[in-house]
Each structure stands twice: as structure tokens, then as C-alpha cells.
Amino acid sequence: MRIKVYDTPQRAAHALAAYLSRAIARTPDLVLGLPTGRTPIPLYRELAALGKRRDIDFSRVTTFNLDEFRGKGDGDQGSYRAFMQEHLFRHVNLMPRNVHFLNGRAEDIRAECERYERAIVRAGGIDLQILGLGANGHIGFNEPGRRLIARTHCTRLTAPTRAANAAFFDGDVRKVPRQALSMGMVTILHARRIVMLATGSGKARCVARMVNGPLTTEVPASFLQVHRQLDVLLDRAAAKYLR
Ligand code: GLP
């Protein structure tokens, strides 16, 4: 695990955008795993700016987003699909057919999850997975609990996670869906390279447990310790409890 600490969230986002732009220049058909949440917004802003200046070329890149709310799909307000459209997709030259998303509106949820796993395999697997960190230690929507699910699945969201997502639903936690579809722990850990971006003091305790703690289903992100190609990008606030 390589850990890098930046002065501000903006600097961390800037460094990751530069890293991504080098990765795509080297491998134009990169398969990229993407997160949502507040943390990656400065990153997407940087990528949008690079895209506008044609300093990054997404034309052959394939993307897979980590997760989606159950009941939400393309065009739905509050969907992660809409979030990505607003913050990244409409600003860069990704081909719509290369953008992959879980459809939270699918009738047969199990078939939808299997479809997603197959699509990832067909794309050759994820080359580079970018992750955010839930304040309770979740990655994607792999929530803390007695067990973790290996593959893409439908999950019940914990109260803190629904509260953290209320910002995307007019600040009203009652509007946040109770379930979501998410890549599983193994789906994520099979990415060839993982970059975790975590910023702000609200993540500091969790970052310390993820980096120095035991592997435990109570902190799903702790399982990232087994990955050989993991970079953790932090700002000072998120790094404050690291030894
Ligand atoms: C959400 C997403 C995660 C994200 C996390 C952190 O629930 N499912 O993929 O990493 O929460 O969100 P934020 O960056 O807003 O703190």
C-alpha cells in the first residue's frame, strides 16, 4: 500500500487527475472503475477541465460505476447515473456504449447483477478502480456487518449511509432509497490497480482502521490491505490519525 498525503482535497484531486491522464495516455482503452459521492467531485471537475482542453482522451476508455440505488435508473433524479452525467460524462468524450452502469430499476435484480459481472469480464476486467470511503468503512455499498458479499449484489443500506447520502436527495433522508446494487468485495479486489481517495476529518478514524487495523467485516475497506497495487490518496485532515 502506498499512502500519499496532500495539503488539501483539491491537491489530492489534482494529483489523481494527472495520474489518470497519464494512465489513459499509456493505455487508451483503459477499463476504469468509478465512484460517486462528494469526495470525487473535485476530481471530476479536474477531469472535465482536462477534457475541455482536449488534454485527456476518453474516446476508447470503458467505465464501470461501482453502485446504484435500487429503484433508480438512467435519467432518474437522485440516481448515481445522473450524478455521473452531471459531474463527468457530459464533459468528456466517453462513448455512451462504453459507459456501464447497474440499472437499479431492473425487475430481475439478480439477473442484473449477473449481467454486470459478465460485462466486466467481457471488458477484460477493471484495470484501475477509483474508490471513495464511507465514513463507516464501506466501499461501493459493501456495508459493515457480519459478512461481506463477494460479487455484485443488492444490499440494504445502513442508517448512517442513508444519512450521508441525504445531500443527494434535497437533504431529506426519507427520500434516500433503502437498498442499492453494488459491486461486491471480490469484484472490487480483482481490479488490477486501486486508488482510494479519502478527504476530510470525518474519514480520519476510518482511514486509520483501514490502514492499520485488522481485516474485519466491520470495516470493509480493511480488506484493501490484501491488494498489491493500492494507492491511498489523502488530505491532511483524513490522515491525522495515521501512525
Ligand atoms: C457513498 C458511495 C460510496 C462513496 C461513499 C463516500 O455511499 N456508495 O461509493 O465512496 O458513499 O461518500 P462521500 O465521498 O460523499 O463521503
mmCIF file of C-alpha atoms and ligand atoms in Angstrom:
data_model
loop_
_atom_site.group_PDB
_atom_site.id
_atom_site.type_symbol
_atom_site.label_atom_id
_atom_site.label_comp_id
_atom_site.label_asym_id
_atom_site.label_seq_id
_atom_site.Cartn_x
_atom_site.Cartn_y
_atom_site.Cartn_z
ATOM 1 C CA MET A 1 0.000 0.000 0.000
ATOM 2 C CA ARG A 2 1.350 3.402 -0.945
ATOM 3 C CA ILE A 3 -0.040 6.339 1.010
ATOM 4 C CA LYS A 4 0.263 9.929 -0.146
ATOM 5 C CA VAL A 5 -0.863 12.897 1.915
ATOM 6 C CA TYR A 6 -1.690 16.227 0.253
ATOM 7 C CA ASP A 7 -2.278 19.610 1.866
ATOM 8 C CA THR A 8 -5.839 19.958 0.597
ATOM 9 C CA PRO A 9 -8.539 17.830 -1.069
ATOM 10 C CA GLN A 10 -8.016 19.909 -4.235
ATOM 11 C CA ARG A 11 -4.344 18.962 -4.396
ATOM 12 C CA ALA A 12 -5.190 15.281 -3.968
ATOM 13 C CA ALA A 13 -7.794 15.550 -6.742
ATOM 14 C CA HIS A 14 -5.325 17.365 -8.975
ATOM 15 C CA ALA A 15 -2.689 14.654 -8.468
ATOM 16 C CA LEU A 16 -5.190 11.887 -9.203
ATOM 17 C CA ALA A 17 -6.438 13.628 -12.354
ATOM 18 C CA ALA A 18 -2.827 13.929 -13.579
ATOM 19 C CA TYR A 19 -2.219 10.269 -12.744
ATOM 20 C CA LEU A 20 -5.361 9.247 -14.652
ATOM 21 C CA SER A 21 -4.461 11.309 -17.636
ATOM 22 C CA ARG A 22 -1.038 9.588 -17.776
ATOM 23 C CA ALA A 23 -2.665 6.176 -17.369
ATOM 24 C CA ILE A 24 -5.077 6.843 -20.253
ATOM 25 C CA ALA A 25 -2.280 8.232 -22.453
ATOM 26 C CA ARG A 26 -0.342 4.997 -21.839
ATOM 27 C CA THR A 27 -3.400 2.710 -22.206
ATOM 28 C CA PRO A 28 -6.052 4.449 -24.353
ATOM 29 C CA ASP A 29 -8.507 1.553 -23.937
ATOM 30 C CA LEU A 30 -8.245 1.588 -20.143
ATOM 31 C CA VAL A 31 -11.118 -0.033 -18.206
ATOM 32 C CA LEU A 32 -11.884 2.334 -15.365
ATOM 33 C CA GLY A 33 -13.991 1.750 -12.242
ATOM 34 C CA LEU A 34 -15.624 4.907 -10.908
ATOM 35 C CA PRO A 35 -17.124 6.042 -7.583
ATOM 36 C CA THR A 36 -19.750 8.619 -6.683
ATOM 37 C CA GLY A 37 -20.047 10.718 -3.512
ATOM 38 C CA ARG A 38 -18.833 14.174 -2.563
ATOM 39 C CA THR A 39 -15.168 13.166 -2.416
ATOM 40 C CA PRO A 40 -14.614 12.611 -6.170
ATOM 41 C CA ILE A 41 -16.374 15.845 -7.216
ATOM 42 C CA PRO A 42 -13.097 17.876 -7.310
ATOM 43 C CA LEU A 43 -11.513 15.021 -9.285
ATOM 44 C CA TYR A 44 -14.332 15.042 -11.833
ATOM 45 C CA ARG A 45 -14.040 18.830 -12.059
ATOM 46 C CA GLU A 46 -10.332 18.453 -12.910
ATOM 47 C CA LEU A 47 -11.060 15.734 -15.476
ATOM 48 C CA ALA A 48 -13.808 17.860 -17.050
ATOM 49 C CA ALA A 49 -11.333 20.753 -17.383
ATOM 50 C CA LEU A 50 -8.721 18.442 -18.950
ATOM 51 C CA GLY A 51 -11.419 17.115 -21.294
ATOM 52 C CA LYS A 52 -12.440 20.586 -22.356
ATOM 53 C CA ARG A 53 -8.830 21.429 -23.230
ATOM 54 C CA ARG A 54 -8.547 18.047 -25.022
ATOM 55 C CA ASP A 55 -5.703 17.159 -22.683
ATOM 56 C CA ILE A 56 -7.332 13.817 -21.923
ATOM 57 C CA ASP A 57 -8.931 11.463 -24.432
ATOM 58 C CA PHE A 58 -11.702 9.177 -23.150
ATOM 59 C CA SER A 59 -12.775 8.036 -26.630
ATOM 60 C CA ARG A 60 -11.558 4.457 -26.124
ATOM 61 C CA VAL A 61 -11.933 4.281 -22.343
ATOM 62 C CA THR A 62 -14.548 1.974 -20.795
ATOM 63 C CA THR A 63 -16.125 2.791 -17.433
ATOM 64 C CA PHE A 64 -17.976 0.770 -14.811
ATOM 65 C CA ASN A 65 -19.560 2.571 -11.891
ATOM 66 C CA LEU A 66 -19.467 0.875 -8.526
ATOM 67 C CA ASP A 67 -23.077 1.121 -7.467
ATOM 68 C CA GLU A 68 -26.597 2.464 -7.932
ATOM 69 C CA PHE A 69 -29.654 2.938 -5.753
ATOM 70 C CA ARG A 70 -32.395 0.352 -6.090
ATOM 71 C CA GLY A 71 -35.356 1.828 -7.944
ATOM 72 C CA LYS A 72 -33.171 4.413 -9.701
ATOM 73 C CA GLY A 73 -32.005 4.236 -13.287
ATOM 74 C CA ASP A 74 -30.975 6.282 -16.273
ATOM 75 C CA GLY A 75 -32.490 9.783 -16.143
ATOM 76 C CA ASP A 76 -33.842 9.438 -12.591
ATOM 77 C CA GLN A 77 -33.224 12.284 -10.195
ATOM 78 C CA GLY A 78 -31.029 11.160 -7.315
ATOM 79 C CA SER A 79 -29.573 8.273 -9.318
ATOM 80 C CA TYR A 80 -25.820 7.853 -9.340
ATOM 81 C CA ARG A 81 -26.178 7.661 -13.129
ATOM 82 C CA ALA A 82 -27.498 11.252 -13.112
ATOM 83 C CA PHE A 83 -24.693 12.287 -10.748
ATOM 84 C CA MET A 84 -22.068 10.926 -13.134
ATOM 85 C CA GLN A 85 -23.762 12.536 -16.106
ATOM 86 C CA GLU A 86 -23.689 15.924 -14.401
ATOM 87 C CA HIS A 87 -20.189 15.763 -12.938
ATOM 88 C CA LEU A 88 -18.230 13.854 -15.574
ATOM 89 C CA PHE A 89 -19.876 12.132 -18.511
ATOM 90 C CA ARG A 90 -21.311 15.202 -20.233
ATOM 91 C CA HIS A 91 -17.954 16.976 -20.045
ATOM 92 C CA VAL A 92 -15.717 14.336 -21.671
ATOM 93 C CA ASN A 93 -15.647 12.331 -24.883
ATOM 94 C CA LEU A 94 -16.627 8.930 -23.462
ATOM 95 C CA MET A 95 -18.584 6.788 -25.934
ATOM 96 C CA PRO A 96 -22.038 6.066 -24.473
ATOM 97 C CA ARG A 97 -21.679 2.381 -25.395
ATOM 98 C CA ASN A 98 -18.511 2.198 -23.252
ATOM 99 C CA VAL A 99 -20.253 3.540 -20.139
ATOM 100 C CA HIS A 100 -21.561 0.780 -17.868
ATOM 101 C CA PHE A 101 -23.985 1.202 -15.008
ATOM 102 C CA LEU A 102 -26.075 -1.005 -12.788
ATOM 103 C CA ASN A 103 -29.755 -0.464 -13.526
ATOM 104 C CA GLY A 104 -31.484 -0.041 -10.175
ATOM 105 C CA ARG A 105 -34.830 -0.184 -11.955
ATOM 106 C CA ALA A 106 -34.268 -3.687 -13.349
ATOM 107 C CA GLU A 107 -37.131 -6.035 -12.493
ATOM 108 C CA ASP A 108 -34.904 -9.051 -12.049
ATOM 109 C CA ILE A 109 -32.229 -7.693 -9.738
ATOM 110 C CA ARG A 110 -30.271 -10.927 -9.559
ATOM 111 C CA ALA A 111 -30.073 -11.156 -13.363
ATOM 112 C CA GLU A 112 -28.994 -7.505 -13.475
ATOM 113 C CA CYS A 113 -26.142 -8.169 -11.026
ATOM 114 C CA GLU A 114 -25.031 -11.219 -13.041
ATOM 115 C CA ARG A 115 -25.181 -9.171 -16.248
ATOM 116 C CA TYR A 116 -22.850 -6.606 -14.680
ATOM 117 C CA GLU A 117 -20.316 -9.222 -13.568
ATOM 118 C CA ARG A 118 -20.316 -10.693 -17.089
ATOM 119 C CA ALA A 119 -19.900 -7.261 -18.682
ATOM 120 C CA ILE A 120 -16.826 -6.623 -16.521
ATOM 121 C CA VAL A 121 -15.327 -9.969 -17.561
ATOM 122 C CA ARG A 122 -16.135 -9.282 -21.227
ATOM 123 C CA ALA A 123 -14.322 -5.917 -20.974
ATOM 124 C CA GLY A 124 -11.225 -7.793 -19.776
ATOM 125 C CA GLY A 125 -11.617 -6.847 -16.099
ATOM 126 C CA ILE A 126 -11.107 -3.486 -14.432
ATOM 127 C CA ASP A 127 -7.635 -2.026 -14.951
ATOM 128 C CA LEU A 128 -7.953 0.828 -12.496
ATOM 129 C CA GLN A 129 -10.613 1.177 -9.818
ATOM 130 C CA ILE A 130 -11.048 4.527 -8.098
ATOM 131 C CA LEU A 131 -12.717 4.306 -4.701
ATOM 132 C CA GLY A 132 -14.160 6.648 -2.138
ATOM 133 C CA LEU A 133 -14.548 5.661 1.503
ATOM 134 C CA GLY A 134 -17.764 5.632 3.513
ATOM 135 C CA ALA A 135 -17.327 7.159 6.968
ATOM 136 C CA ASN A 136 -18.445 3.758 8.341
ATOM 137 C CA GLY A 137 -15.773 1.935 6.324
ATOM 138 C CA HIS A 138 -17.862 0.905 3.338
ATOM 139 C CA ILE A 139 -16.554 0.760 -0.214
ATOM 140 C CA GLY A 140 -19.066 0.879 -3.036
ATOM 141 C CA PHE A 141 -22.089 -0.128 -0.995
ATOM 142 C CA ASN A 142 -20.386 -3.006 0.791
ATOM 143 C CA GLU A 143 -21.648 -2.113 4.230
ATOM 144 C CA PRO A 144 -20.138 -3.190 7.588
ATOM 145 C CA GLY A 145 -21.781 -6.267 9.046
ATOM 146 C CA ARG A 146 -21.251 -9.914 9.948
ATOM 147 C CA ARG A 147 -20.408 -10.913 6.411
ATOM 148 C CA LEU A 148 -19.383 -9.381 3.134
ATOM 149 C CA ILE A 149 -20.724 -10.393 -0.265
ATOM 150 C CA ALA A 150 -18.187 -11.382 -2.907
ATOM 151 C CA ARG A 151 -19.920 -10.372 -6.123
ATOM 152 C CA THR A 152 -22.306 -7.723 -7.423
ATOM 153 C CA HIS A 153 -25.453 -7.848 -5.337
ATOM 154 C CA CYS A 154 -28.382 -5.941 -3.877
ATOM 155 C CA THR A 155 -27.848 -4.694 -0.326
ATOM 156 C CA ARG A 156 -29.748 -2.944 2.450
ATOM 157 C CA LEU A 157 -28.219 0.429 3.327
ATOM 158 C CA THR A 158 -27.327 1.261 6.915
ATOM 159 C CA ALA A 159 -28.816 4.334 8.613
ATOM 160 C CA PRO A 160 -25.503 6.289 8.612
ATOM 161 C CA THR A 161 -25.026 5.614 4.893
ATOM 162 C CA ARG A 162 -28.550 6.796 4.092
ATOM 163 C CA ALA A 163 -27.915 9.920 6.176
ATOM 164 C CA ALA A 164 -24.614 10.541 4.342
ATOM 165 C CA ASN A 165 -26.444 10.304 1.019
ATOM 166 C CA ALA A 166 -29.300 12.638 2.001
ATOM 167 C CA ALA A 167 -27.398 15.521 0.386
ATOM 168 C CA PHE A 168 -28.260 13.994 -3.000
ATOM 169 C CA PHE A 169 -31.981 13.930 -2.077
ATOM 170 C CA ASP A 170 -32.714 17.554 -1.053
ATOM 171 C CA GLY A 171 -31.211 16.822 2.377
ATOM 172 C CA ASP A 172 -34.173 14.555 3.148
ATOM 173 C CA VAL A 173 -33.051 11.160 4.436
ATOM 174 C CA ARG A 174 -36.573 9.752 3.934
ATOM 175 C CA LYS A 175 -36.106 10.130 0.194
ATOM 176 C CA VAL A 176 -32.899 8.051 0.158
ATOM 177 C CA PRO A 177 -33.624 4.537 -1.154
ATOM 178 C CA ARG A 178 -33.289 1.737 1.398
ATOM 179 C CA GLN A 179 -31.473 -0.615 -0.934
ATOM 180 C CA ALA A 180 -28.744 -0.386 -3.524
ATOM 181 C CA LEU A 181 -26.909 -2.520 -6.058
ATOM 182 C CA SER A 182 -23.155 -2.684 -5.660
ATOM 183 C CA MET A 183 -20.084 -4.430 -6.970
ATOM 184 C CA GLY A 184 -19.016 -6.962 -4.356
ATOM 185 C CA MET A 185 -15.757 -7.095 -2.412
ATOM 186 C CA VAL A 186 -14.187 -9.590 -4.808
ATOM 187 C CA THR A 187 -15.375 -7.647 -7.848
ATOM 188 C CA ILE A 188 -13.528 -4.639 -6.419
ATOM 189 C CA LEU A 189 -10.450 -6.529 -5.228
ATOM 190 C CA HIS A 190 -9.980 -8.096 -8.663
ATOM 191 C CA ALA A 191 -9.220 -4.688 -10.184
ATOM 192 C CA ARG A 192 -5.580 -4.684 -11.297
ATOM 193 C CA ARG A 193 -4.902 -1.377 -9.597
ATOM 194 C CA ILE A 194 -6.900 0.501 -6.974
ATOM 195 C CA VAL A 195 -6.686 4.142 -5.977
ATOM 196 C CA MET A 196 -8.602 5.214 -2.882
ATOM 197 C CA LEU A 197 -9.347 8.909 -2.441
ATOM 198 C CA ALA A 198 -10.395 9.971 1.065
ATOM 199 C CA THR A 199 -10.517 13.529 2.348
ATOM 200 C CA GLY A 200 -11.799 15.415 5.378
ATOM 201 C CA SER A 201 -11.608 14.781 9.120
ATOM 202 C CA GLY A 202 -14.856 12.783 9.004
ATOM 203 C CA LYS A 203 -12.907 9.973 7.348
ATOM 204 C CA ALA A 204 -9.823 10.104 9.617
ATOM 205 C CA ARG A 205 -10.761 7.358 12.099
ATOM 206 C CA CYS A 206 -11.895 5.099 9.348
ATOM 207 C CA VAL A 207 -8.717 5.691 7.339
ATOM 208 C CA ALA A 208 -6.639 4.689 10.380
ATOM 209 C CA ARG A 209 -8.667 1.475 10.828
ATOM 210 C CA MET A 210 -8.455 0.722 7.106
ATOM 211 C CA VAL A 211 -4.668 1.150 7.044
ATOM 212 C CA ASN A 212 -3.550 -0.158 10.454
ATOM 213 C CA GLY A 213 -6.445 -2.211 11.753
ATOM 214 C CA PRO A 214 -7.189 -5.927 11.433
ATOM 215 C CA LEU A 215 -9.119 -7.230 8.441
ATOM 216 C CA THR A 216 -12.698 -7.179 9.603
ATOM 217 C CA THR A 217 -16.119 -7.221 8.006
ATOM 218 C CA GLU A 218 -16.896 -4.325 10.359
ATOM 219 C CA VAL A 219 -14.569 -2.190 8.210
ATOM 220 C CA PRO A 220 -14.992 -3.490 4.662
ATOM 221 C CA ALA A 221 -12.217 -1.185 3.411
ATOM 222 C CA SER A 222 -9.721 -3.030 5.669
ATOM 223 C CA PHE A 223 -9.724 -5.839 3.057
ATOM 224 C CA LEU A 224 -7.956 -3.475 0.667
ATOM 225 C CA GLN A 225 -4.794 -4.300 2.659
ATOM 226 C CA VAL A 226 -4.515 -7.547 0.690
ATOM 227 C CA HIS A 227 -4.281 -5.731 -2.643
ATOM 228 C CA ARG A 228 -0.791 -5.460 -4.134
ATOM 229 C CA GLN A 229 -1.360 -2.357 -6.243
ATOM 230 C CA LEU A 230 -3.129 0.036 -3.911
ATOM 231 C CA ASP A 231 -2.593 3.783 -3.639
ATOM 232 C CA VAL A 232 -4.317 5.752 -0.899
ATOM 233 C CA LEU A 233 -4.542 9.495 -1.546
ATOM 234 C CA LEU A 234 -5.449 11.589 1.492
ATOM 235 C CA ASP A 235 -5.561 15.178 2.592
ATOM 236 C CA ARG A 236 -4.024 16.159 5.945
ATOM 237 C CA ALA A 237 -7.360 16.034 7.730
ATOM 238 C CA ALA A 238 -8.079 12.441 6.678
ATOM 239 C CA ALA A 239 -4.520 11.387 7.586
ATOM 240 C CA LYS A 240 -4.492 12.837 11.104
ATOM 241 C CA TYR A 241 -4.735 9.520 12.999
ATOM 242 C CA LEU A 242 -2.206 7.645 10.915
ATOM 243 C CA ARG A 243 0.866 6.441 12.749
HETATM 244 C C1 GLP B 1 -21.452 6.533 -0.986
HETATM 245 C C2 GLP B 1 -20.953 5.635 -2.148
HETATM 246 C C3 GLP B 1 -19.515 5.263 -1.978
HETATM 247 C C4 GLP B 1 -18.752 6.507 -1.569
HETATM 248 C C5 GLP B 1 -19.142 6.883 -0.178
HETATM 249 C C6 GLP B 1 -18.485 8.150 0.346
HETATM 250 O O1 GLP B 1 -22.431 5.961 -0.223
HETATM 251 N N1 GLP B 1 -21.728 4.449 -2.360
HETATM 252 O O2 GLP B 1 -19.016 4.685 -3.176
HETATM 253 O O3 GLP B 1 -17.380 6.258 -1.588
HETATM 254 O O4 GLP B 1 -20.519 6.885 -0.004
HETATM 255 O O5 GLP B 1 -19.193 9.284 0.034
HETATM 256 P P1 GLP B 1 -18.604 10.736 0.227
HETATM 257 O O6 GLP B 1 -17.486 10.857 -0.736
HETATM 258 O O7 GLP B 1 -19.743 11.643 -0.089
HETATM 259 O O8 GLP B 1 -18.143 10.835 1.628
#
